[in-house]
CSV table of N, CA and C in Angstrom, one decimal:
chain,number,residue,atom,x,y,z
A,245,UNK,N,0.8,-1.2,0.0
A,245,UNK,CA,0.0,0.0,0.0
A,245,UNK,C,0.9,1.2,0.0
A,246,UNK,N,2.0,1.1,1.0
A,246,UNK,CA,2.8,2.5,1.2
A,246,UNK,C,3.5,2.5,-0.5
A,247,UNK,N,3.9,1.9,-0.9
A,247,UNK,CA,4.6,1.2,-2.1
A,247,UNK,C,4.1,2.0,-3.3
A,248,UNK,N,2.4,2.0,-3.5
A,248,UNK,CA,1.7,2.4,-4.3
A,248,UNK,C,1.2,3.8,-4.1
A,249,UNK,N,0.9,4.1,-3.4
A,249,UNK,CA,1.3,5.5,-2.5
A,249,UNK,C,2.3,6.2,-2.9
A,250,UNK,N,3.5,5.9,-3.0
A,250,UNK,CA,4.8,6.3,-3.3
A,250,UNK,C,5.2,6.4,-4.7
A,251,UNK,N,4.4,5.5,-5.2
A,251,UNK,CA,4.6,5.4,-6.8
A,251,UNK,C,3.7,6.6,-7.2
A,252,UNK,N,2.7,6.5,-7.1
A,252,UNK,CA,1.3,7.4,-7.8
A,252,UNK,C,1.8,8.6,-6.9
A,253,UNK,N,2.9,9.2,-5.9
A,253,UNK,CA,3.7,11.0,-5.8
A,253,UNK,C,4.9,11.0,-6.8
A,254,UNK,N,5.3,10.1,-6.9
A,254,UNK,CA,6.5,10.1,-7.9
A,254,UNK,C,6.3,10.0,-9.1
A,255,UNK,N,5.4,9.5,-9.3
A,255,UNK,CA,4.9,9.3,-10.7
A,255,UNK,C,4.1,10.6,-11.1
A,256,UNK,N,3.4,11.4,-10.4
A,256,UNK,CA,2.7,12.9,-10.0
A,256,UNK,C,3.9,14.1,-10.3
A,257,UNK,N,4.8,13.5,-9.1
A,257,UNK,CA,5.9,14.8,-9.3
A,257,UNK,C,6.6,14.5,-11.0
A,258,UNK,N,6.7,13.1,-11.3
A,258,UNK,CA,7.5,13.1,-12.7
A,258,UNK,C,7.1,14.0,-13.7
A,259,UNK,N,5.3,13.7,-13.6
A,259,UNK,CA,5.0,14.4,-15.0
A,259,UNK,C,4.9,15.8,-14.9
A,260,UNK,N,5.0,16.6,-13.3
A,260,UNK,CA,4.7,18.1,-13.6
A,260,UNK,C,6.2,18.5,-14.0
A,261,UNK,N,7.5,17.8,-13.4
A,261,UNK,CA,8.4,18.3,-14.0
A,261,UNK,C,9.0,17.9,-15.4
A,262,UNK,N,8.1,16.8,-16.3
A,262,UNK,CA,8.4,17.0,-17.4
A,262,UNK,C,7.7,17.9,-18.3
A,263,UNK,N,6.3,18.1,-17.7
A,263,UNK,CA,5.3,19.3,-17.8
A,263,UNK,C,6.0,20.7,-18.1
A,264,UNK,N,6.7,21.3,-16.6
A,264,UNK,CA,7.5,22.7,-16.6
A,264,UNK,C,8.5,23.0,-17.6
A,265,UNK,N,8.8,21.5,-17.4
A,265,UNK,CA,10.5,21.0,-18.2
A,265,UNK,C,9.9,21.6,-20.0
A,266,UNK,N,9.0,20.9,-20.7
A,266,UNK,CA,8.6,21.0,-21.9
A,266,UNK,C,8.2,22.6,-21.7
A,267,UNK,N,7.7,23.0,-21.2
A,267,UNK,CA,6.7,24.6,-21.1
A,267,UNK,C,8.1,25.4,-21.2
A,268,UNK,N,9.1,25.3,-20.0
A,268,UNK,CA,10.0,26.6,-20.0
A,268,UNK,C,10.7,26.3,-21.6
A,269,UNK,N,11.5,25.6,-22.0
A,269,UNK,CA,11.8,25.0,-23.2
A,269,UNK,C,11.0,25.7,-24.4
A,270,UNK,N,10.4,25.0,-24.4
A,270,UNK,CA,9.1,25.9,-25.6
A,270,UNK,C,9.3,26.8,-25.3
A,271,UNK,N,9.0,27.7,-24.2
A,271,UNK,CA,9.2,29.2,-24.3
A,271,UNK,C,10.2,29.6,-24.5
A,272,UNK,N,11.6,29.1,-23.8
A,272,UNK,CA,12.7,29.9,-24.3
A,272,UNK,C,13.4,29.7,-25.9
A,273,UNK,N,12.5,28.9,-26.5
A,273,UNK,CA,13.0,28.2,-28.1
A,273,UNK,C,12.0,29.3,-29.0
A,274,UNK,N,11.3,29.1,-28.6
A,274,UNK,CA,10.5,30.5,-29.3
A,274,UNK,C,11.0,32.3,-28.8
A,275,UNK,N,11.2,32.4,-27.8
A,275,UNK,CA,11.7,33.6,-27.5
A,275,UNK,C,13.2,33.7,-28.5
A,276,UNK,N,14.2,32.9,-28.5
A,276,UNK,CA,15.1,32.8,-28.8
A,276,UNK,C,14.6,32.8,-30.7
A,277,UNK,N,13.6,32.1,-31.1
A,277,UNK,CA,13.7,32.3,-32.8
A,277,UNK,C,13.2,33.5,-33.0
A,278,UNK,N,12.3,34.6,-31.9
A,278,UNK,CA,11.9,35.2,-32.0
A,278,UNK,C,13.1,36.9,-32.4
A,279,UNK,N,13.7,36.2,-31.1
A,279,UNK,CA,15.3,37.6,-31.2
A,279,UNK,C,16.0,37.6,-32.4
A,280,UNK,N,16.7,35.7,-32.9
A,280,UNK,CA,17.2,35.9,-33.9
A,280,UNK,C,16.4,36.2,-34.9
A,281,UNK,N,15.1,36.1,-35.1
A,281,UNK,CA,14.5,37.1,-36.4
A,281,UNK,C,14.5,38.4,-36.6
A,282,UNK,N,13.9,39.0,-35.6
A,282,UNK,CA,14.1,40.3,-35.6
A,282,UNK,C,15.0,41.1,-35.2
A,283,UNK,N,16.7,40.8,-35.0
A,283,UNK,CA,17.9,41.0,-35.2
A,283,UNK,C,18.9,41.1,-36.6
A,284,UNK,N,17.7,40.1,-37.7
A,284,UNK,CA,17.8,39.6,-38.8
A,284,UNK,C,17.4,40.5,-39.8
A,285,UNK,N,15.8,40.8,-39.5
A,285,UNK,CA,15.3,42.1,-39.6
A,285,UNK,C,16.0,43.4,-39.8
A,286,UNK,N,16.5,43.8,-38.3
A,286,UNK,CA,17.1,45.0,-38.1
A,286,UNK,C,18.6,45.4,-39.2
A,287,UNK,N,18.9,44.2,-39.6
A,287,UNK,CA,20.3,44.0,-40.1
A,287,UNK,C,19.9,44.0,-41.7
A,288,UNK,N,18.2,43.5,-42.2
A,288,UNK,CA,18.5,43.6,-43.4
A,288,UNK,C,18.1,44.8,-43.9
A,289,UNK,N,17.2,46.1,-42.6
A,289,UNK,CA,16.9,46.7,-43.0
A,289,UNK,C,18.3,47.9,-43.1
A,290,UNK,N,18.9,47.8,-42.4
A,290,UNK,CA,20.2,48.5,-42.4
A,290,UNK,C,20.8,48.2,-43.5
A,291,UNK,N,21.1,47.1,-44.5
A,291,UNK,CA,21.9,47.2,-45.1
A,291,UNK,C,20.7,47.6,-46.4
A,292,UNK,N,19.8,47.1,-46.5
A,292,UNK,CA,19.1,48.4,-47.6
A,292,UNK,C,19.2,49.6,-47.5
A,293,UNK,N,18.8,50.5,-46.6
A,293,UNK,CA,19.1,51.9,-46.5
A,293,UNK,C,20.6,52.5,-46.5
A,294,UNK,N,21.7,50.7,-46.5
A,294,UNK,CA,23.2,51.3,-46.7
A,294,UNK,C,23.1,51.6,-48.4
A,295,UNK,N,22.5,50.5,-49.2
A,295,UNK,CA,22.8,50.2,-50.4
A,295,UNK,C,22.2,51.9,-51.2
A,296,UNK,N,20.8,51.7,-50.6
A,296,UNK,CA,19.9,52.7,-51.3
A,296,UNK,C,20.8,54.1,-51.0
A,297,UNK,N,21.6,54.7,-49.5
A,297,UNK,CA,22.4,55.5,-49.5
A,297,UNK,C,23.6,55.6,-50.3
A,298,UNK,N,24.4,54.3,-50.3
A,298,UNK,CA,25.6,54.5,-51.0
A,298,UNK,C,24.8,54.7,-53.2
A,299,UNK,N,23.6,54.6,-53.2
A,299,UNK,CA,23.2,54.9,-54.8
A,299,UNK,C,23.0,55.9,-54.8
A,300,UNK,N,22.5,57.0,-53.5
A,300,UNK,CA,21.8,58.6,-54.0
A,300,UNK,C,23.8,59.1,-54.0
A,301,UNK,N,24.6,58.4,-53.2
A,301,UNK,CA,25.8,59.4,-53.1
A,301,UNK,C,26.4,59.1,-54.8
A,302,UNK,N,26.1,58.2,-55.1
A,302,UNK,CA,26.9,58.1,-56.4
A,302,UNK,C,25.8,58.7,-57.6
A,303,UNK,N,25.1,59.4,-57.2
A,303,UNK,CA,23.9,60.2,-58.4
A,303,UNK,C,23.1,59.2,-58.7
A,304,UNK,N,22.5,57.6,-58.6
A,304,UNK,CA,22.3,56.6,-59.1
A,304,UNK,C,20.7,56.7,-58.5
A,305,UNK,N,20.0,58.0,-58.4
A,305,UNK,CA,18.9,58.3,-58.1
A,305,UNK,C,18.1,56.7,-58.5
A,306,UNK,N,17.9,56.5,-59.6
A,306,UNK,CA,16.4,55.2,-60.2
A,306,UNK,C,17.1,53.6,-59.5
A,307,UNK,N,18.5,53.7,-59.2
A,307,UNK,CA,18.8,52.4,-58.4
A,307,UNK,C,18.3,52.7,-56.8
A,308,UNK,N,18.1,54.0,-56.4
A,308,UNK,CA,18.1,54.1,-54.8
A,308,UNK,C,16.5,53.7,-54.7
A,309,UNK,N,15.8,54.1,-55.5
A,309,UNK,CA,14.3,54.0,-55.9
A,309,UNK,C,13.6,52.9,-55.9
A,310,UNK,N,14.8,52.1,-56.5
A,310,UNK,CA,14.1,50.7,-56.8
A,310,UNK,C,14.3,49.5,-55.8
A,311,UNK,N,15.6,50.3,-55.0
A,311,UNK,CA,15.9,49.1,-53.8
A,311,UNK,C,14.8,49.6,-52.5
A,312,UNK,N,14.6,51.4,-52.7
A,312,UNK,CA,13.6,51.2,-51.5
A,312,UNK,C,12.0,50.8,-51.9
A,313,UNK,N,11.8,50.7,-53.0
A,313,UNK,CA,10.3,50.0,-53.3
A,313,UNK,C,10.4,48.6,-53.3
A,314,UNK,N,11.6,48.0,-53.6
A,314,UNK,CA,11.9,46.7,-53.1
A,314,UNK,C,11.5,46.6,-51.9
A,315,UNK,N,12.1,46.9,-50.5
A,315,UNK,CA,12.1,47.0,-49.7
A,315,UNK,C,10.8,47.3,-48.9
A,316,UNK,N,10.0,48.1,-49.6
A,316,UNK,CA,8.3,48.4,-49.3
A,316,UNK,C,7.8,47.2,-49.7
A,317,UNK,N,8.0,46.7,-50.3
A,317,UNK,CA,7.3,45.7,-51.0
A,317,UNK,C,7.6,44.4,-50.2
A,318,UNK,N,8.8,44.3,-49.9
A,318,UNK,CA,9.0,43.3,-49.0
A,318,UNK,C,8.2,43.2,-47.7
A,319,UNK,N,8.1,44.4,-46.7
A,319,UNK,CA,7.8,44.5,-45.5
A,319,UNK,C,6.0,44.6,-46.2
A,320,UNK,N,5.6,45.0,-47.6
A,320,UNK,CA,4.3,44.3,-47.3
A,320,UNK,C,4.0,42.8,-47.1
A,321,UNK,N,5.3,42.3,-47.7
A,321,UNK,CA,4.7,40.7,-47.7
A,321,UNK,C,5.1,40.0,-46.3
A,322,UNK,N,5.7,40.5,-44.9
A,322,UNK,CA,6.4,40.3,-43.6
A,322,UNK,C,4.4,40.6,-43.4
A,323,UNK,N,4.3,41.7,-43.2
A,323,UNK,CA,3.8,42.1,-42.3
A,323,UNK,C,2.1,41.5,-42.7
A,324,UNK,N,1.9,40.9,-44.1
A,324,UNK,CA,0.7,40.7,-44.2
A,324,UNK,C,0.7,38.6,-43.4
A,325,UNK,N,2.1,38.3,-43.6
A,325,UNK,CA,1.9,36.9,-42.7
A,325,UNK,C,1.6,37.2,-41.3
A,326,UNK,N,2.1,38.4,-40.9
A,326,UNK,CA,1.4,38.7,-38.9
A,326,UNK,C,0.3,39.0,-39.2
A,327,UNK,N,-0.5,39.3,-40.6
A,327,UNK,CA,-2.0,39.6,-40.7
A,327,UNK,C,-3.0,38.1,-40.4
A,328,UNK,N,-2.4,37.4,-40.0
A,328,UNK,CA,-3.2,36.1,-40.0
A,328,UNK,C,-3.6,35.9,-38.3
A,329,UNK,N,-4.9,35.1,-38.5
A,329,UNK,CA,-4.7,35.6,-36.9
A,329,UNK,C,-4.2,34.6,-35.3
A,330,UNK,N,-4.0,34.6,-34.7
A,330,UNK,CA,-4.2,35.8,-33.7
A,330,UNK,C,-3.2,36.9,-33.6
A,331,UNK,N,-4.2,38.1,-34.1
A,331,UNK,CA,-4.0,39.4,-34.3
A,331,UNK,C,-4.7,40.5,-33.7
A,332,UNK,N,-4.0,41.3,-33.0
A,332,UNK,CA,-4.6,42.0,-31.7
A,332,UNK,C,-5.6,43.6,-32.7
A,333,UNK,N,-6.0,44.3,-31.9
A,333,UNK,CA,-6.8,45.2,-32.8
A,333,UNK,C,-6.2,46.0,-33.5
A,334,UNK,N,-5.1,46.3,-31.9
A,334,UNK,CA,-3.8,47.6,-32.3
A,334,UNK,C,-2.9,47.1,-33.5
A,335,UNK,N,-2.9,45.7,-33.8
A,335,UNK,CA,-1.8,45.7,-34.7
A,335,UNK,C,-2.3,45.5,-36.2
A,336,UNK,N,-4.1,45.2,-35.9
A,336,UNK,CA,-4.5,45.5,-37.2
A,336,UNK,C,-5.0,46.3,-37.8
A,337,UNK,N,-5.0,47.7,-36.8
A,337,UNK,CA,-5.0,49.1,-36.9
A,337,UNK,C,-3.8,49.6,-37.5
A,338,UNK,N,-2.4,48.7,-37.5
A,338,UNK,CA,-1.3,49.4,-37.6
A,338,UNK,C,-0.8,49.0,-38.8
A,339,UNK,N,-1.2,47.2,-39.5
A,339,UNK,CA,-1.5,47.1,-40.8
A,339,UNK,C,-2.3,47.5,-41.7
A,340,UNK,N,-3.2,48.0,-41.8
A,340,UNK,CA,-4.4,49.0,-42.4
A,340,UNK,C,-3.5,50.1,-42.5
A,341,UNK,N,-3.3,50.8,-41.6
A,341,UNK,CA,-2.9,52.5,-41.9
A,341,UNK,C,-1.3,52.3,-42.6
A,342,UNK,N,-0.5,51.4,-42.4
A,342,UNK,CA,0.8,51.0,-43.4
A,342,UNK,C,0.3,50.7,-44.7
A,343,UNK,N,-0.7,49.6,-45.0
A,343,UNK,CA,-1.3,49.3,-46.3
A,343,UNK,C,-1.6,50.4,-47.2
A,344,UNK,N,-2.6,51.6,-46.1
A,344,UNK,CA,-3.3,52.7,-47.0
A,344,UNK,C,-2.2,53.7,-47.3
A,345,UNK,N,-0.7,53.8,-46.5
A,345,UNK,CA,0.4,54.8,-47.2
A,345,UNK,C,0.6,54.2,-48.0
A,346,UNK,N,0.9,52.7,-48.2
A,346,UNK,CA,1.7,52.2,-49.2
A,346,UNK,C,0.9,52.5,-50.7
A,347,UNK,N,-0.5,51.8,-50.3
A,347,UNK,CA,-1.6,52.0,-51.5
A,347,UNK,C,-1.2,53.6,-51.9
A,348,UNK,N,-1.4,54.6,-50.9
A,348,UNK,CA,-1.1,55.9,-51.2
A,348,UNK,C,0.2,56.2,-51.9
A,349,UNK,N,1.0,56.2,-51.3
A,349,UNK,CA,2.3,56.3,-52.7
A,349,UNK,C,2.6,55.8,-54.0
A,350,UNK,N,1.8,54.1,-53.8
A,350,UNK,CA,2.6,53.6,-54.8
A,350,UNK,C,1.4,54.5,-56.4
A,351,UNK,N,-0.7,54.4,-55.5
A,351,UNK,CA,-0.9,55.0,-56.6
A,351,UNK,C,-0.3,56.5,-56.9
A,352,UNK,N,0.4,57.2,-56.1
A,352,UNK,CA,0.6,58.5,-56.5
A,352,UNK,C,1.6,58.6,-57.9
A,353,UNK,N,2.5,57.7,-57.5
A,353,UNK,CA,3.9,56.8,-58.7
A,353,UNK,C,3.2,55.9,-59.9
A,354,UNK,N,2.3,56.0,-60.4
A,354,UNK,CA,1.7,55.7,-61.2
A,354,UNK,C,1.1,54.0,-61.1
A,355,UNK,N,0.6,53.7,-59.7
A,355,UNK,CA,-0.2,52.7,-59.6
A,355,UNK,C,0.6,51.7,-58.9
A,356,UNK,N,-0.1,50.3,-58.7
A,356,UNK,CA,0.4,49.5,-58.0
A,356,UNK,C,0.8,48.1,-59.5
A,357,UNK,N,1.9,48.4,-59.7
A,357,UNK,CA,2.0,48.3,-61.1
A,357,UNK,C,3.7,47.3,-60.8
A,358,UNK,N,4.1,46.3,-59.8
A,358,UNK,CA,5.1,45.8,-59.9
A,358,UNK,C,5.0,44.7,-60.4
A,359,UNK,N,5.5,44.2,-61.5
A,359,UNK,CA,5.3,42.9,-61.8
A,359,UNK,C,6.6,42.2,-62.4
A,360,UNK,N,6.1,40.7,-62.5
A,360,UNK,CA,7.3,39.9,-63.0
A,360,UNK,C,6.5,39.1,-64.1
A,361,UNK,N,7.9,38.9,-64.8
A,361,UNK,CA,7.4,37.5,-65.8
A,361,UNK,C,7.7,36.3,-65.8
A,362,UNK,N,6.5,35.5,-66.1
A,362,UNK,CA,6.9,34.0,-66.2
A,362,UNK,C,6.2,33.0,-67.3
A,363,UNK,N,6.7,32.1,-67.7
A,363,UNK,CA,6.4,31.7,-69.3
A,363,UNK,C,5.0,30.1,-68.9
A,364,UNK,N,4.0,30.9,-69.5
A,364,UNK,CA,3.3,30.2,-69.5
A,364,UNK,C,2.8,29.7,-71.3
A,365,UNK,N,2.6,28.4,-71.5
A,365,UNK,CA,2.3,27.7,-72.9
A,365,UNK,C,3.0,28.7,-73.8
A,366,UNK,N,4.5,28.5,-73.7
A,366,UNK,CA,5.8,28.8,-74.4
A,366,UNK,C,5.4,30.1,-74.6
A,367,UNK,N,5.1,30.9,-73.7
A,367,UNK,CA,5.0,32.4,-74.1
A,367,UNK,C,4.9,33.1,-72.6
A,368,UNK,N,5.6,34.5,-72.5
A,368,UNK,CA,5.9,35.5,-71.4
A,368,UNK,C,4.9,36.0,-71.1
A,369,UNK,N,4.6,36.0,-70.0
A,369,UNK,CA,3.2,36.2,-68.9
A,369,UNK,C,3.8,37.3,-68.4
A,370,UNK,N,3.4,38.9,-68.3
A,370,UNK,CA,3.6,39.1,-66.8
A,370,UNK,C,2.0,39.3,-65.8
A,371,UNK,N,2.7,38.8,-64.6
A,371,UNK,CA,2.0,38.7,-63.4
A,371,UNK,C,2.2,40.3,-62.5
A,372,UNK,N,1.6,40.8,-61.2
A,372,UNK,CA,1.7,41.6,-61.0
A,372,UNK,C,2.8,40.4,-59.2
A,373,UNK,N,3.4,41.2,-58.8
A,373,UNK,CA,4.1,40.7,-57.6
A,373,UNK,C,3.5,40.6,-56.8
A,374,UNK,N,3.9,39.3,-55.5
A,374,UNK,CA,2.4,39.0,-54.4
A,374,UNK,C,2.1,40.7,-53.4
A,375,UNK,N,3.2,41.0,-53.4
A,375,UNK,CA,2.8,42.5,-53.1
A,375,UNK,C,1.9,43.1,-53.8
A,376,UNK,N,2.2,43.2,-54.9
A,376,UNK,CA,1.0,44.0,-55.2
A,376,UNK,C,-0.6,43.3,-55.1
A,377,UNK,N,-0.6,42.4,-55.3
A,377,UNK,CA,-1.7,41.5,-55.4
A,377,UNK,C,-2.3,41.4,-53.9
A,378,UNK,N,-1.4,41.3,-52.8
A,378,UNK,CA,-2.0,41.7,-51.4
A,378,UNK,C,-2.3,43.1,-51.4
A,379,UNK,N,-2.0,44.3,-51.8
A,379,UNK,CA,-2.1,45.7,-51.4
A,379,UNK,C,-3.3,45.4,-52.4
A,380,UNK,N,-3.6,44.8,-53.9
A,380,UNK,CA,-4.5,45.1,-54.8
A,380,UNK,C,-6.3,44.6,-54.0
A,381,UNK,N,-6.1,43.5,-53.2
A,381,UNK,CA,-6.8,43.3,-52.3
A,381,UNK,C,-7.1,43.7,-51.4
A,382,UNK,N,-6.0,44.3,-50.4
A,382,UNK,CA,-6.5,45.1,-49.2
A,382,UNK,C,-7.6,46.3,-49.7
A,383,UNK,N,-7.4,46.8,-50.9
A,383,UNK,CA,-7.5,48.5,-51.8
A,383,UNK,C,-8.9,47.7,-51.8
A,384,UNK,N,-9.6,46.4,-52.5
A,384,UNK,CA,-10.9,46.1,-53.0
A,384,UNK,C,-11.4,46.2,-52.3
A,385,UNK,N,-11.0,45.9,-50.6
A,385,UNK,CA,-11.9,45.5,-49.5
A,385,UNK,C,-12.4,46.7,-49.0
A,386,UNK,N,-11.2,47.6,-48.7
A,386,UNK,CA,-11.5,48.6,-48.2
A,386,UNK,C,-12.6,49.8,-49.0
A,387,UNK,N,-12.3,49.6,-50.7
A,387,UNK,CA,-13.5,50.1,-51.3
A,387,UNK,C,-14.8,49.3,-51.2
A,388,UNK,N,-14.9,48.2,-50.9
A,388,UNK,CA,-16.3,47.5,-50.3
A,388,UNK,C,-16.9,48.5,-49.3
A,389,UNK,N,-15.7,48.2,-48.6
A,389,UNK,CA,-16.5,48.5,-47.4
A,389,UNK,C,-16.6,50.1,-47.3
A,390,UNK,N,-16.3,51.1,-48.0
A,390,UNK,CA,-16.6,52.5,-48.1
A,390,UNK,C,-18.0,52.4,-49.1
A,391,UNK,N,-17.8,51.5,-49.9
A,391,UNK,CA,-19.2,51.7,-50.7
A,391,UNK,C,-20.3,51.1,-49.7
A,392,UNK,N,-19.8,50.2,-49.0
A,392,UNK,CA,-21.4,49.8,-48.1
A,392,UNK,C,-21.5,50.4,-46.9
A,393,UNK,N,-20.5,51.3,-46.6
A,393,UNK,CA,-20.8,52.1,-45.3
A,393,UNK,C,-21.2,53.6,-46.0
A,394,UNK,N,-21.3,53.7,-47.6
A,394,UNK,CA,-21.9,55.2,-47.9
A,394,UNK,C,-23.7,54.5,-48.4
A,395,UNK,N,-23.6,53.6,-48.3
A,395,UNK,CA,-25.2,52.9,-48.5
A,395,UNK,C,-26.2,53.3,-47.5
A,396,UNK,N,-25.5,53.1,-46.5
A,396,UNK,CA,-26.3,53.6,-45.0
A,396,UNK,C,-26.1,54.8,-44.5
């Protein structure tokens, strides 16, 4: 009886400490992929703003242009994967109002108009980029919803 007793606390204490054991772990494995991403981040946004600087100093104005709409274009496609959810209100307050500059500039520059080619039934397709194709959709929804909030 003391025997079985003994077993079924030890067997109790086993599983909360492989319990804690798995929990702190997971957390610190995600905390840790978390830093090295956004350290990754920080470094690749640095070295675009080096490139795009070292092109305005050499007069190379349409190369500095095209690495930072690169660069816009990229952080729409980052920030529309944190659009998935769970996603807090503030931060999809904070992709909306990023979407509507970006939609804002790029139509001011003659549209949302990035595209690439790729060969479909032996002939050149262009496509527009998933950037644009996500901002071309944010722009539809948001005109939905201005045309059904001017209905009422």
């Amino acid at each position: 009886m003391k025997s079985s007793v003994f077993t079924w606390i030890v067997g109790g204490i086993f599983t909360l400490l492989v319990f804690t054991g798995g929990f702190i772990s997971a957390f610190y494995l995600n905390y840790a992929s978390l830093g090295s991403t956004y350290t990754k981040e920080h470094i690749d946004n640095g070295r675009f703003m080096l490139w795009a600087l070292k092109h305005l100093e050499d007069d190379e104005i349409e190369k500095a242009k095209n690495f930072l709409r690169s660069q816009v274009s990229t952080k729409v496609l980052i920030v529309d994967s944190v659009r998935l959810p769970p996603t807090s209100k503030r931060e999809l307050e904070l992709i909306e109002s990023f979407y509507l500059e970006v939609i804002e500039y790029f139509d001011a520059h003659g549209g949302l108009n990035e595209t690439f080619q790729v060969m479909e039934n032996d002939k050149w397709v262009t496509r527009p980029t998933a950037a644009m194709k996500i901002l071309e959709e944010f722009k539809a929804e948001q005109d939905k919803w201005l045309w059904h909030e001017s209905c009422f």
